GROMACS .gro file of C-alpha atoms in nm:
model
  398
    1MET     CA    1  13.207  -3.554  -4.831
    2ASN     CA    2  12.888  -3.760  -4.849
    3ILE     CA    3  12.726  -3.796  -4.507
    4LEU     CA    4  12.409  -4.001  -4.468
    5VAL     CA    5  12.210  -3.909  -4.162
    6ILE     CA    6  11.972  -4.160  -4.002
    7ASN     CA    7  11.714  -4.042  -3.751
    8SER     CA    8  11.516  -4.338  -3.627
    9GLY     CA    9  11.210  -4.330  -3.414
   10SER     CA   10  11.009  -4.607  -3.251
   11SER     CA   11  10.818  -4.687  -3.576
   12SER     CA   12  10.984  -4.455  -3.829
   13LEU     CA   13  11.318  -4.382  -4.001
   14LYS     CA   14  11.405  -4.045  -4.145
   15TYR     CA   15  11.713  -4.005  -4.357
   16GLN     CA   16  11.897  -3.738  -4.553
   17LEU     CA   17  12.207  -3.738  -4.764
   18PHE     CA   18  12.433  -3.429  -4.754
   19LYS     CA   19  12.735  -3.342  -4.967
   20MET     CA   20  12.900  -3.148  -4.690
   21PRO     CA   21  12.966  -2.867  -4.633
   22GLU     CA   22  12.659  -2.777  -4.840
   23LYS     CA   23  12.350  -2.728  -4.626
   24ALA     CA   24  12.088  -2.838  -4.886
   25PRO     CA   25  12.038  -3.218  -4.886
   26VAL     CA   26  12.097  -3.426  -5.200
   27CYS     CA   27  11.799  -3.641  -5.104
   28SER     CA   28  11.575  -3.707  -4.813
   29GLY     CA   29  11.328  -3.973  -4.719
   30LEU     CA   30  11.090  -4.118  -4.465
   31VAL     CA   31  11.005  -4.477  -4.379
   32GLU     CA   32  10.678  -4.476  -4.181
   33ARG     CA   33  10.468  -4.722  -3.991
   34ILE     CA   34  10.753  -4.973  -3.949
   35GLY     CA   35  10.612  -5.298  -3.801
   36ILE     CA   36  10.254  -5.168  -3.859
   37GLU     CA   37  10.014  -5.228  -4.138
   38GLY     CA   38  10.030  -4.956  -4.405
   39SER     CA   39  10.411  -4.923  -4.408
   40PHE     CA   40  10.551  -4.699  -4.681
   41ILE     CA   41  10.869  -4.522  -4.799
   42LYS     CA   42  10.888  -4.179  -4.952
   43HIS     CA   43  11.216  -4.089  -5.124
   44THR     CA   44  11.278  -3.740  -5.255
   45VAL     CA   45  11.573  -3.615  -5.464
   46TYR     CA   46  11.664  -3.243  -5.512
   47ARG     CA   47  11.811  -3.163  -5.851
   48ASN     CA   48  11.856  -2.823  -6.020
   49GLY     CA   49  11.609  -2.656  -5.792
   50GLU     CA   50  11.342  -2.920  -5.854
   51LYS     CA   51  11.209  -3.195  -5.629
   52HIS     CA   52  11.151  -3.546  -5.758
   53SER     CA   53  10.971  -3.801  -5.535
   54ILE     CA   54  10.896  -4.175  -5.543
   55GLU     CA   55  10.672  -4.355  -5.296
   56GLU     CA   56  10.658  -4.729  -5.229
   57SER     CA   57  10.421  -4.920  -4.999
   58GLY     CA   58  10.431  -5.263  -4.858
   59PHE     CA   59  10.477  -5.414  -4.504
   60ILE     CA   60  10.817  -5.330  -4.346
   61ALA     CA   61  10.871  -5.555  -4.049
   62ASN     CA   62  11.162  -5.379  -3.879
   63HIS     CA   63  11.416  -5.101  -3.903
   64GLY     CA   64  11.678  -5.328  -4.053
   65GLU     CA   65  11.447  -5.416  -4.346
   66GLY     CA   66  11.358  -5.051  -4.385
   67LEU     CA   67  11.726  -4.942  -4.406
   68LYS     CA   68  11.798  -5.209  -4.669
   69GLN     CA   69  11.514  -5.068  -4.882
   70VAL     CA   70  11.653  -4.719  -4.834
   71LEU     CA   71  11.994  -4.841  -4.971
   72THR     CA   72  11.812  -4.976  -5.285
   73LEU     CA   73  11.650  -4.633  -5.335
   74LEU     CA   74  11.985  -4.461  -5.296
   75THR     CA   75  12.169  -4.677  -5.540
   76GLN     CA   76  11.931  -4.852  -5.783
   77SER     CA   77  11.601  -4.662  -5.812
   78GLU     CA   78  11.495  -4.414  -6.075
   79TYR     CA   79  11.619  -4.140  -5.841
   80ALA     CA   80  11.945  -4.297  -5.731
   81VAL     CA   81  12.203  -4.056  -5.598
   82ILE     CA   82  12.511  -4.281  -5.535
   83ASN     CA   83  12.666  -4.569  -5.723
   84SER     CA   84  12.741  -4.787  -5.426
   85PRO     CA   85  12.752  -4.785  -5.048
   86ASP     CA   86  13.125  -4.705  -5.077
   87ASP     CA   87  13.030  -4.350  -5.190
   88ILE     CA   88  12.922  -4.272  -4.835
   89THR     CA   89  13.201  -4.125  -4.617
   90ALA     CA   90  13.011  -4.128  -4.287
   91VAL     CA   91  12.676  -4.229  -4.146
   92GLY     CA   92  12.553  -4.002  -3.874
   93HIS     CA   93  12.310  -4.163  -3.627
   94ARG     CA   94  12.075  -3.975  -3.394
   95VAL     CA   95  12.097  -4.161  -3.058
   96VAL     CA   96  11.851  -4.043  -2.797
   97HIS     CA   97  12.033  -4.120  -2.472
   98GLY     CA   98  12.401  -4.074  -2.410
   99GLY     CA   99  12.404  -4.046  -2.037
  100GLU     CA  100  12.695  -3.853  -1.897
  101HIS     CA  101  12.949  -4.025  -2.121
  102PHE     CA  102  12.892  -3.826  -2.438
  103THR     CA  103  12.900  -3.452  -2.484
  104GLY     CA  104  12.936  -3.430  -2.864
  105ALA     CA  105  12.953  -3.627  -3.190
  106THR     CA  106  13.136  -3.955  -3.123
  107LEU     CA  107  13.295  -4.213  -3.355
  108ILE     CA  108  13.112  -4.541  -3.288
  109THR     CA  109  13.332  -4.819  -3.149
  110ASP     CA  110  13.249  -5.143  -2.971
  111GLU     CA  111  13.288  -4.958  -2.640
  112VAL     CA  112  13.049  -4.682  -2.751
  113LYS     CA  113  12.795  -4.942  -2.854
  114LYS     CA  114  12.823  -5.107  -2.510
  115GLN     CA  115  12.750  -4.768  -2.346
  116ILE     CA  116  12.448  -4.709  -2.574
  117LYS     CA  117  12.326  -5.058  -2.486
  118LYS     CA  118  12.363  -4.991  -2.110
  119LEU     CA  119  12.119  -4.701  -2.154
  120PHE     CA  120  11.837  -4.902  -2.315
  121SER     CA  121  11.632  -4.883  -2.001
  122LEU     CA  122  11.647  -4.508  -1.988
  123ALA     CA  123  11.514  -4.457  -2.343
  124PRO     CA  124  11.326  -4.783  -2.415
  125LEU     CA  125  11.137  -4.656  -2.718
  126HIS     CA  126  11.445  -4.518  -2.894
  127ASN     CA  127  11.789  -4.644  -2.790
  128PRO     CA  128  11.728  -5.010  -2.889
  129VAL     CA  129  11.609  -4.890  -3.231
  130ASN     CA  130  11.906  -4.650  -3.264
  131TYR     CA  131  12.139  -4.941  -3.174
  132LYS     CA  132  11.978  -5.168  -3.429
  133CYS     CA  133  12.020  -4.908  -3.710
  134ILE     CA  134  12.385  -4.869  -3.615
  135GLU     CA  135  12.438  -5.245  -3.653
  136VAL     CA  136  12.256  -5.260  -3.988
  137ALA     CA  137  12.448  -4.949  -4.116
  138GLU     CA  138  12.779  -5.109  -4.014
  139GLN     CA  139  12.694  -5.410  -4.231
  140THR     CA  140  12.556  -5.202  -4.514
  141PHE     CA  141  12.808  -4.913  -4.537
  142VAL     CA  142  13.116  -5.116  -4.451
  143ASN     CA  143  13.375  -4.854  -4.537
  144ALA     CA  144  13.194  -4.556  -4.386
  145LYS     CA  145  13.266  -4.401  -4.046
  146GLN     CA  146  12.974  -4.455  -3.807
  147ILE     CA  147  12.915  -4.154  -3.586
  148ALA     CA  148  12.668  -4.106  -3.302
  149VAL     CA  149  12.512  -3.767  -3.216
  150PHE     CA  150  12.330  -3.778  -2.889
  151ASP     CA  151  12.009  -3.592  -2.794
  152THR     CA  152  12.140  -3.555  -2.439
  153ALA     CA  153  12.472  -3.395  -2.540
  154PHE     CA  154  12.350  -3.037  -2.566
  155HIS     CA  155  12.215  -3.043  -2.212
  156GLN     CA  156  12.546  -3.149  -2.050
  157THR     CA  157  12.599  -2.776  -1.979
  158LEU     CA  158  12.321  -2.778  -1.715
  159PRO     CA  159  12.452  -2.660  -1.373
  160GLU     CA  160  12.445  -2.909  -1.086
  161LYS     CA  161  12.158  -2.721  -0.924
  162ALA     CA  162  11.949  -2.796  -1.236
  163TYR     CA  163  12.044  -3.155  -1.312
  164ARG     CA  164  12.057  -3.299  -0.956
  165TYR     CA  165  11.740  -3.445  -0.797
  166ALA     CA  166  11.669  -3.388  -0.428
  167ILE     CA  167  11.753  -3.750  -0.326
  168PRO     CA  168  12.058  -3.884  -0.152
  169GLU     CA  169  12.382  -3.833  -0.341
  170TRP     CA  170  12.447  -4.210  -0.343
  171TYR     CA  171  12.179  -4.257  -0.612
  172TYR     CA  172  12.361  -4.009  -0.839
  173LYS     CA  173  12.702  -4.161  -0.776
  174LYS     CA  174  12.597  -4.526  -0.797
  175HIS     CA  175  12.307  -4.518  -1.049
  176SER     CA  176  12.368  -4.190  -1.236
  177ILE     CA  177  12.021  -4.062  -1.151
  178ARG     CA  178  12.010  -3.705  -1.273
  179VAL     CA  179  11.846  -3.483  -1.531
  180TYR     CA  180  11.978  -3.558  -1.881
  181GLY     CA  181  11.732  -3.378  -2.112
  182PHE     CA  182  11.646  -3.465  -2.470
  183HIS     CA  183  11.579  -3.313  -2.812
  184GLY     CA  184  11.917  -3.157  -2.771
  185THR     CA  185  11.999  -3.164  -3.141
  186SER     CA  186  11.682  -2.972  -3.218
  187HIS     CA  187  11.720  -2.720  -2.931
  188LYS     CA  188  12.083  -2.660  -3.032
  189TYR     CA  189  12.001  -2.603  -3.400
  190VAL     CA  190  11.708  -2.363  -3.352
  191SER     CA  191  11.872  -2.165  -3.068
  192GLU     CA  192  12.180  -2.105  -3.288
  193GLN     CA  193  11.952  -1.988  -3.568
  194ALA     CA  194  11.776  -1.755  -3.316
  195ILE     CA  195  12.103  -1.612  -3.192
  196LYS     CA  196  12.207  -1.526  -3.549
  197TRP     CA  197  11.863  -1.371  -3.605
  198LEU     CA  198  11.884  -1.163  -3.288
  199ASN     CA  199  12.245  -1.080  -3.368
  200GLN     CA  200  12.342  -1.103  -3.003
  201GLU     CA  201  12.567  -1.361  -2.841
  202ASN     CA  202  12.448  -1.274  -2.492
  203SER     CA  203  12.094  -1.399  -2.515
  204LYS     CA  204  11.816  -1.548  -2.307
  205ILE     CA  205  11.603  -1.789  -2.516
  206ILE     CA  206  11.329  -2.039  -2.439
  207SER     CA  207  11.313  -2.313  -2.704
  208ILE     CA  208  10.978  -2.502  -2.726
  209HIS     CA  209  10.995  -2.829  -2.926
  210LEU     CA  210  10.642  -2.965  -2.981
  211GLY     CA  211  10.612  -3.292  -3.176
  212ASN     CA  212  10.492  -3.635  -3.063
  213GLY     CA  213  10.756  -3.587  -2.798
  214CYS     CA  214  10.761  -3.237  -2.640
  215SER     CA  215  11.032  -3.053  -2.445
  216MET     CA  216  11.147  -2.707  -2.359
  217ALA     CA  217  11.492  -2.563  -2.278
  218ALA     CA  218  11.619  -2.247  -2.113
  219ILE     CA  219  11.924  -2.139  -2.316
  220LYS     CA  220  12.155  -1.865  -2.196
  221ASP     CA  221  12.434  -1.736  -2.426
  222GLY     CA  222  12.388  -2.048  -2.643
  223LYS     CA  223  12.410  -2.298  -2.352
  224SER     CA  224  12.133  -2.508  -2.210
  225ILE     CA  225  12.089  -2.427  -1.839
  226ASP     CA  226  11.760  -2.609  -1.780
  227THR     CA  227  11.525  -2.841  -1.966
  228SER     CA  228  11.187  -3.001  -1.915
  229MET     CA  229  11.270  -3.369  -1.983
  230GLY     CA  230  11.475  -3.537  -1.708
  231PHE     CA  231  11.620  -3.877  -1.636
  232GLY     CA  232  11.420  -4.017  -1.923
  233PRO     CA  233  11.208  -3.856  -2.195
  234LEU     CA  234  10.884  -3.877  -1.988
  235SER     CA  235  10.878  -3.571  -1.766
  236GLY     CA  236  10.782  -3.216  -1.833
  237LEU     CA  237  10.522  -3.128  -2.095
  238MET     CA  238  10.218  -3.324  -2.201
  239MET     CA  239  10.300  -3.517  -2.521
  240GLY     CA  240  10.144  -3.739  -2.784
  241THR     CA  241  10.125  -4.052  -2.567
  242ARG     CA  242  10.338  -3.954  -2.266
  243SER     CA  243  10.187  -3.799  -1.952
  244GLY     CA  244  10.465  -3.553  -1.877
  245ASP     CA  245  10.501  -3.446  -1.515
  246ILE     CA  246  10.288  -3.660  -1.278
  247ASP     CA  247  10.288  -3.690  -0.901
  248PRO     CA  248  10.479  -4.016  -0.813
  249SER     CA  249  10.212  -4.074  -0.549
  250VAL     CA  250   9.983  -4.169  -0.837
  251ILE     CA  251  10.215  -4.448  -0.934
  252PHE     CA  252  10.242  -4.575  -0.573
  253HIS     CA  253   9.863  -4.558  -0.538
  254LEU     CA  254   9.797  -4.771  -0.847
  255MET     CA  255  10.051  -5.027  -0.744
  256GLU     CA  256   9.916  -5.053  -0.389
  257HIS     CA  257   9.545  -5.032  -0.442
  258SER     CA  258   9.492  -5.161  -0.798
  259GLY     CA  259   9.769  -5.415  -0.831
  260TYR     CA  260   9.941  -5.247  -1.131
  261THR     CA  261  10.269  -5.397  -1.234
  262LEU     CA  262  10.574  -5.195  -1.340
  263ASP     CA  263  10.516  -5.290  -1.704
  264GLN     CA  264  10.153  -5.181  -1.687
  265LEU     CA  265  10.249  -4.846  -1.527
  266SER     CA  266  10.520  -4.790  -1.785
  267THR     CA  267  10.277  -4.853  -2.059
  268LEU     CA  268  10.023  -4.621  -1.898
  269VAL     CA  269  10.245  -4.314  -1.868
  270ASN     CA  270  10.450  -4.371  -2.183
  271LYS     CA  271  10.204  -4.507  -2.439
  272GLN     CA  272   9.850  -4.446  -2.318
  273SER     CA  273   9.856  -4.097  -2.177
  274GLY     CA  274   9.911  -3.738  -2.308
  275LEU     CA  275   9.697  -3.627  -2.597
  276LEU     CA  276   9.594  -3.990  -2.660
  277GLY     CA  277   9.482  -4.049  -2.300
  278VAL     CA  278   9.297  -3.724  -2.252
  279GLY     CA  279   9.177  -3.638  -2.600
  280GLY     CA  280   9.151  -3.974  -2.781
  281SER     CA  281   9.438  -3.941  -3.031
  282SER     CA  282   9.811  -3.884  -3.016
  283ASP     CA  283   9.794  -3.681  -3.341
  284MET     CA  284   9.724  -3.308  -3.297
  285ARG     CA  285   9.545  -3.299  -3.637
  286ASP     CA  286   9.298  -3.559  -3.506
  287ILE     CA  287   9.246  -3.364  -3.184
  288ARG     CA  288   9.171  -3.047  -3.389
  289LYS     CA  289   8.914  -3.233  -3.595
  290LEU     CA  290   8.748  -3.359  -3.275
  291LEU     CA  291   8.760  -3.007  -3.142
  292SER     CA  292   8.566  -2.883  -3.449
  293GLU     CA  293   8.295  -3.134  -3.363
  294GLY     CA  294   8.273  -2.995  -3.011
  295ASN     CA  295   8.432  -3.292  -2.841
  296ALA     CA  296   8.473  -3.210  -2.475
  297ALA     CA  297   8.774  -3.439  -2.421
  298ALA     CA  298   8.957  -3.275  -2.719
  299ILE     CA  299   8.890  -2.933  -2.572
  300LEU     CA  300   9.034  -3.032  -2.235
  301ALA     CA  301   9.336  -3.197  -2.399
  302LEU     CA  302   9.431  -2.875  -2.580
  303LYS     CA  303   9.378  -2.667  -2.266
  304LEU     CA  304   9.609  -2.900  -2.066
  305TYR     CA  305   9.870  -2.904  -2.348
  306ALA     CA  306   9.889  -2.523  -2.366
  307TYR     CA  307   9.874  -2.476  -1.986
  308ARG     CA  308  10.184  -2.690  -1.927
  309ILE     CA  309  10.382  -2.492  -2.184
  310LYS     CA  310  10.282  -2.162  -2.026
  311LYS     CA  311  10.391  -2.287  -1.684
  312PHE     CA  312  10.737  -2.367  -1.812
  313ILE     CA  313  10.766  -2.032  -1.988
  314GLY     CA  314  10.707  -1.861  -1.654
  315ALA     CA  315  10.958  -2.090  -1.480
  316TYR     CA  316  11.226  -2.041  -1.736
  317ALA     CA  317  11.172  -1.662  -1.741
  318ALA     CA  318  11.265  -1.677  -1.372
  319VAL     CA  319  11.566  -1.909  -1.430
  320LEU     CA  320  11.698  -1.682  -1.711
  321ASN     CA  321  11.608  -1.360  -1.534
  322GLY     CA  322  11.434  -1.235  -1.849
  323ILE     CA  323  11.365  -1.345  -2.204
  324ASP     CA  324  11.491  -1.213  -2.539
  325ALA     CA  325  11.304  -1.470  -2.749
  326ILE     CA  326  11.089  -1.777  -2.742
  327ILE     CA  327  11.105  -2.031  -3.021
  328PHE     CA  328  10.837  -2.266  -3.151
  329THR     CA  329  10.963  -2.564  -3.349
  330ALA     CA  330  10.893  -2.921  -3.459
  331GLY     CA  331  10.570  -3.065  -3.597
  332VAL     CA  332  10.314  -2.894  -3.376
  333GLY     CA  333  10.522  -2.591  -3.301
  334GLU     CA  334  10.575  -2.509  -3.672
  335ASN     CA  335  10.233  -2.613  -3.805
  336ASP     CA  336   9.972  -2.537  -3.544
  337SER     CA  337   9.901  -2.162  -3.530
  338ASN     CA  338   9.615  -2.214  -3.289
  339MET     CA  339   9.841  -2.374  -3.038
  340ARG     CA  340  10.097  -2.097  -3.067
  341GLU     CA  341   9.820  -1.845  -3.004
  342ALA     CA  342   9.692  -2.041  -2.703
  343VAL     CA  343  10.038  -2.051  -2.551
  344CYS     CA  344  10.115  -1.681  -2.603
  345THR     CA  345   9.773  -1.552  -2.480
  346GLU     CA  346   9.790  -1.363  -2.154
  347LEU     CA  347  10.169  -1.357  -2.133
  348ASP     CA  348  10.197  -0.979  -2.193
  349TYR     CA  349  10.320  -0.938  -1.831
  350LEU     CA  350  10.642  -1.101  -1.954
  351GLY     CA  351  10.651  -0.881  -2.264
  352ILE     CA  352  10.525  -1.156  -2.497
  353GLU     CA  353  10.270  -1.021  -2.746
  354LEU     CA  354  10.165  -1.222  -3.051
  355ASP     CA  355  10.073  -1.069  -3.386
  356PRO     CA  356   9.767  -1.280  -3.486
  357ASP     CA  357   9.800  -1.203  -3.858
  358GLN     CA  358  10.174  -1.285  -3.871
  359ASN     CA  359  10.102  -1.608  -3.674
  360ILE     CA  360   9.838  -1.727  -3.923
  361ALA     CA  361  10.049  -1.624  -4.221
  362TYR     CA  362  10.350  -1.836  -4.117
  363LYS     CA  363  10.461  -2.051  -4.412
  364GLY     CA  364  10.762  -2.256  -4.311
  365GLU     CA  365  11.076  -2.044  -4.272
  366LEU     CA  366  11.235  -1.856  -3.985
  367LYS     CA  367  10.988  -1.581  -3.900
  368GLU     CA  368  10.896  -1.337  -3.622
  369ILE     CA  369  10.526  -1.360  -3.532
  370ASN     CA  370  10.534  -1.116  -3.244
  371SER     CA  371  10.369  -0.768  -3.246
  372ALA     CA  372  10.573  -0.456  -3.315
  373SER     CA  373  10.539  -0.357  -2.947
  374SER     CA  374  10.633  -0.698  -2.804
  375LYS     CA  375  10.945  -0.682  -2.585
  376VAL     CA  376  11.013  -1.047  -2.652
  377LYS     CA  377  11.068  -1.190  -3.001
  378ILE     CA  378  10.840  -1.482  -3.086
  379LEU     CA  379  11.010  -1.694  -3.350
  380VAL     CA  380  10.896  -1.992  -3.549
  381ILE     CA  381  11.203  -2.180  -3.664
  382PRO     CA  382  11.183  -2.507  -3.860
  383THR     CA  383  11.405  -2.757  -3.686
  384ASN     CA  384  11.665  -2.940  -3.896
  385GLU     CA  385  11.796  -3.216  -3.680
  386GLU     CA  386  11.937  -3.407  -3.981
  387TYR     CA  387  12.150  -3.117  -4.092
  388GLU     CA  388  12.265  -3.053  -3.742
  389ILE     CA  389  12.378  -3.412  -3.717
  390ALA     CA  390  12.555  -3.391  -4.051
  391HIS     CA  391  12.717  -3.067  -3.946
  392GLN     CA  392  12.853  -3.218  -3.624
  393CYS     CA  393  12.978  -3.529  -3.810
  394TYR     CA  394  13.152  -3.308  -4.066
  395GLY     CA  395  13.314  -3.110  -3.788
  396LEU     CA  396  13.440  -3.423  -3.613
  397LEU     CA  397  13.590  -3.572  -3.935
  398ASP     CA  398  13.725  -3.239  -4.062
   0.00000   0.00000   0.00000
């Protein structure tokens, strides 16, 4: 069964083709800098244990145009892997916000699309793009099943005491204001890998997803019981361009005393803050370069970033009543050994002790980086959201 997975971001589109139930992809690709100068596509095919890649550059105006170019690479390029769009059985779409309506992989119907559209305001950087890719895929892969896998679905197991805000119930009943949580596909995948590694179903795990967007989850016996992102993907940790937790009084103050509009405030906390606002760049690699030059803003940005993570580890240790393992995953979590060290320093009171040599030696597969005496396992697990989406789609169709 050929399942094409589409994982679209605000200016990017990742894809992988799986011949399920095999875990290794047939091909994968990335469309980057959509709508920005310097757009490019990298398409990689895996054959007989070897990797073959092709890269094309040229301005890509929108996600629809990007997806059409992906189809050309899949069917007509030097590294084509299918004969026609009809070879695709299903297209799995990552959709960021599913509200309370969706708790698992869902066949996309007109009604499902209406629900996704209703949630645009809750994930303005992602849901509109996800919706557009669904529409283009429906036109491109006419005979394929279109399936949505929601970032919020994994967190639907949160207890009411964790997902409710301390405001009148009417706002929850009327406006569905509650904690939803995000990065659920990633947290689900890495926590399942950790449970297998630990070989214990009854487990207490803290999953730390650090990319351009960052979130954490407290996972007990495989179920999410708390998470750092809330009603939208803004709260919790400091991120690439998002502020994370901020006192609402700051928003009121800027509106009242500086005349800020809602649009200006949304832009401030969603697109101008985080690593970018404090350190000068949303890319951790750029921040590290500035750090090596002694840049004071970069130093502060990294301290703030690590400090927020440590605070949540402490909070989730309390929520879980102990920890069996913590997981680092996603771009920063998997690739920045210095950040992992900064987070784990001075957490020995919780039984978290890093092995510096194992930390530095990490090379891209599931690995323990804790010391032999550490009571808590420290795991680095490469996330694989695309496979998790394909796996859920295959389960639904099977």
